[in-house]
Amino acid sequence: MLSYTLKRLAQAIPTMLIVITIAFFLMRIAPGGPFDGERALPPEIEANLMAAYHLDQPLWQQYITYLGNLLQGDFGPSFKYKDFSVTELIMQGFPVSLQIGSLAMLLALAIGLPLGIIAALKRNSSIDYMVMGTALAGIAVPNFVVAPLLALTFGVLLGWLPAGGWDGGAIPNMILPIVALSIQQIAYIARMMRASMIEVMSSHYIRTARAKGLSEREVVWRHALRHALLPVTSYLGPAIAGIITGSVVIEQIFGIPGIGRYFVQGALNRDYTLVMGTVVFYGALIVLMNLIVDLIYSALDPQIRYDD
C-alpha cells in the first residue's frame, strides 16, 4: 500500500506540471494586465511595479521563476490584495470553502444514498419513478440558477434566512449555500446508488444469500450495500474536490469569503499569482482526494490490491 501511495504521488508530479504550465500561459496570453486599472500612474511608477513583480522579464523567465518559487512553497504576493501573499489569502479562504463544501457533501450523502437504495429496492414502482424524476430535475438545473432562486424565495420574499453574507459562519447564513451546492450532488448520488444497487441485487451471490434463508434486510445490509457503494466511493474523490471548486459560483452569489471568491476576483483583476495559486491548490486537492478514495476503495473491497 505504501509503495502504491508513493507511486501515485510520483505520478502526480507531471500532472501538476501540465496543469501549472497550461494555467500560467493561458493567464499571460489573456487580454489585459494586472495594472490596467491604474493607467493614470506615471510610466516610471508602472515600470517599477512591473519590475517589482518580474513582469518585465521574458515570459519563459517568468515561468522558470514561478516554478522555482513554487518548489519552495511560495505562491508569491497578490497583485491586488496589498500586504497579503497568495498563501495567506488561500489559508484565509479555504477553511470557509471547505466548511461549505464538506457540509454540502455530507447532506448529499445523507439524502442521496437512502433515496438511491429505496429506488433500487422499489424498482419500477411509483416511488422509483418519483425519486429518479426528481433526481433528473436536480441534475438538469445548475446551481447558479438554484442559488438565486433560493435567495429570492427564502431570503427576500419569505425573509426566513439571510439572502447573503457570512456573518462569521453563522448557521442561518450557511443553510442556503449548502442546500444550493448539495442539490445536484444528491441527484447524482441517488442515481448512481440506484444503478449500482440494482446490479448488485441481481448478482449470483445475492441469490445464494437469499437461498440460504437470509432476510431481505440482512441481504441488503450484510451483502449488497458494501459492493453497491464502490461506484459511489470512486465518484466521491473528484466530487468532493469539485463541490469545493464548484462553490466558486455559490460564494460569489451569496457573498461568502471563501477561496472561490478570491479566484473570481483574481481572474477579473488579472491577479496572476492569486489565480495561479488557487489553480495549483485545487489541482493538488483533486489529486489528493482521488488518492484517498482509491485507498478507501481497497478497504471496502479486499479483493482489490494495489501493490501487485
GROMACS .gro file of C-alpha atoms in nm, residues 24 28 33-35 38 41 45-59 61-63 65-66 69 74-86 89 269-274:
model
   48
   24PHE     CA    1   0.037   3.000  -1.643
   28ARG     CA    2  -0.048   3.551  -1.960
   33GLY     CA    3  -0.298   4.302  -1.730
   34PRO     CA    4  -0.290   4.341  -1.352
   35PHE     CA    5  -0.227   4.717  -1.367
   38GLU     CA    6  -0.411   5.201  -1.282
   41LEU     CA    7   0.014   5.614  -1.291
   45ILE     CA    8   0.594   5.404  -1.143
   46GLU     CA    9   0.426   5.149  -1.366
   47ALA     CA   10   0.767   5.031  -1.486
   48ASN     CA   11   0.876   4.994  -1.125
   49LEU     CA   12   0.563   4.791  -1.048
   50MET     CA   13   0.628   4.565  -1.346
   51ALA     CA   14   0.988   4.517  -1.233
   52ALA     CA   15   0.884   4.452  -0.872
   53TYR     CA   16   0.659   4.165  -0.984
   54HIS     CA   17   0.908   4.044  -1.251
   55LEU     CA   18   0.654   4.117  -1.525
   56ASP     CA   19   0.919   4.298  -1.729
   57GLN     CA   20   1.109   3.973  -1.779
   58PRO     CA   21   1.062   3.744  -2.081
   59LEU     CA   22   0.770   3.505  -2.039
   61GLN     CA   23   1.195   3.353  -1.746
   62GLN     CA   24   0.878   3.441  -1.551
   63TYR     CA   25   0.769   3.079  -1.585
   65THR     CA   26   1.099   3.190  -1.169
   66TYR     CA   27   0.742   3.092  -1.077
   69ASN     CA   28   0.930   2.980  -0.608
   74ASP     CA   29   0.597   3.034  -0.228
   75PHE     CA   30   0.287   3.129  -0.431
   76GLY     CA   31   0.408   3.489  -0.450
   77PRO     CA   32   0.241   3.816  -0.349
   78SER     CA   33  -0.109   3.911  -0.460
   79PHE     CA   34  -0.111   4.190  -0.720
   80LYS     CA   35  -0.438   4.336  -0.592
   81TYR     CA   36  -0.467   4.248  -0.223
   82LYS     CA   37  -0.186   4.465  -0.091
   83ASP     CA   38   0.018   4.338   0.202
   84PHE     CA   39  -0.116   3.984   0.152
   85SER     CA   40   0.061   3.688   0.000
   86VAL     CA   41  -0.136   3.438  -0.206
   89LEU     CA   42  -0.533   3.453   0.110
  269ASN     CA   43  -0.846   4.170  -1.185
  270ARG     CA   44  -0.581   3.969  -1.374
  271ASP     CA   45  -0.419   3.890  -1.042
  272TYR     CA   46  -0.189   3.631  -1.197
  273THR     CA   47  -0.036   3.494  -0.880
  274LEU     CA   48  -0.370   3.463  -0.699
   0.00000   0.00000   0.00000
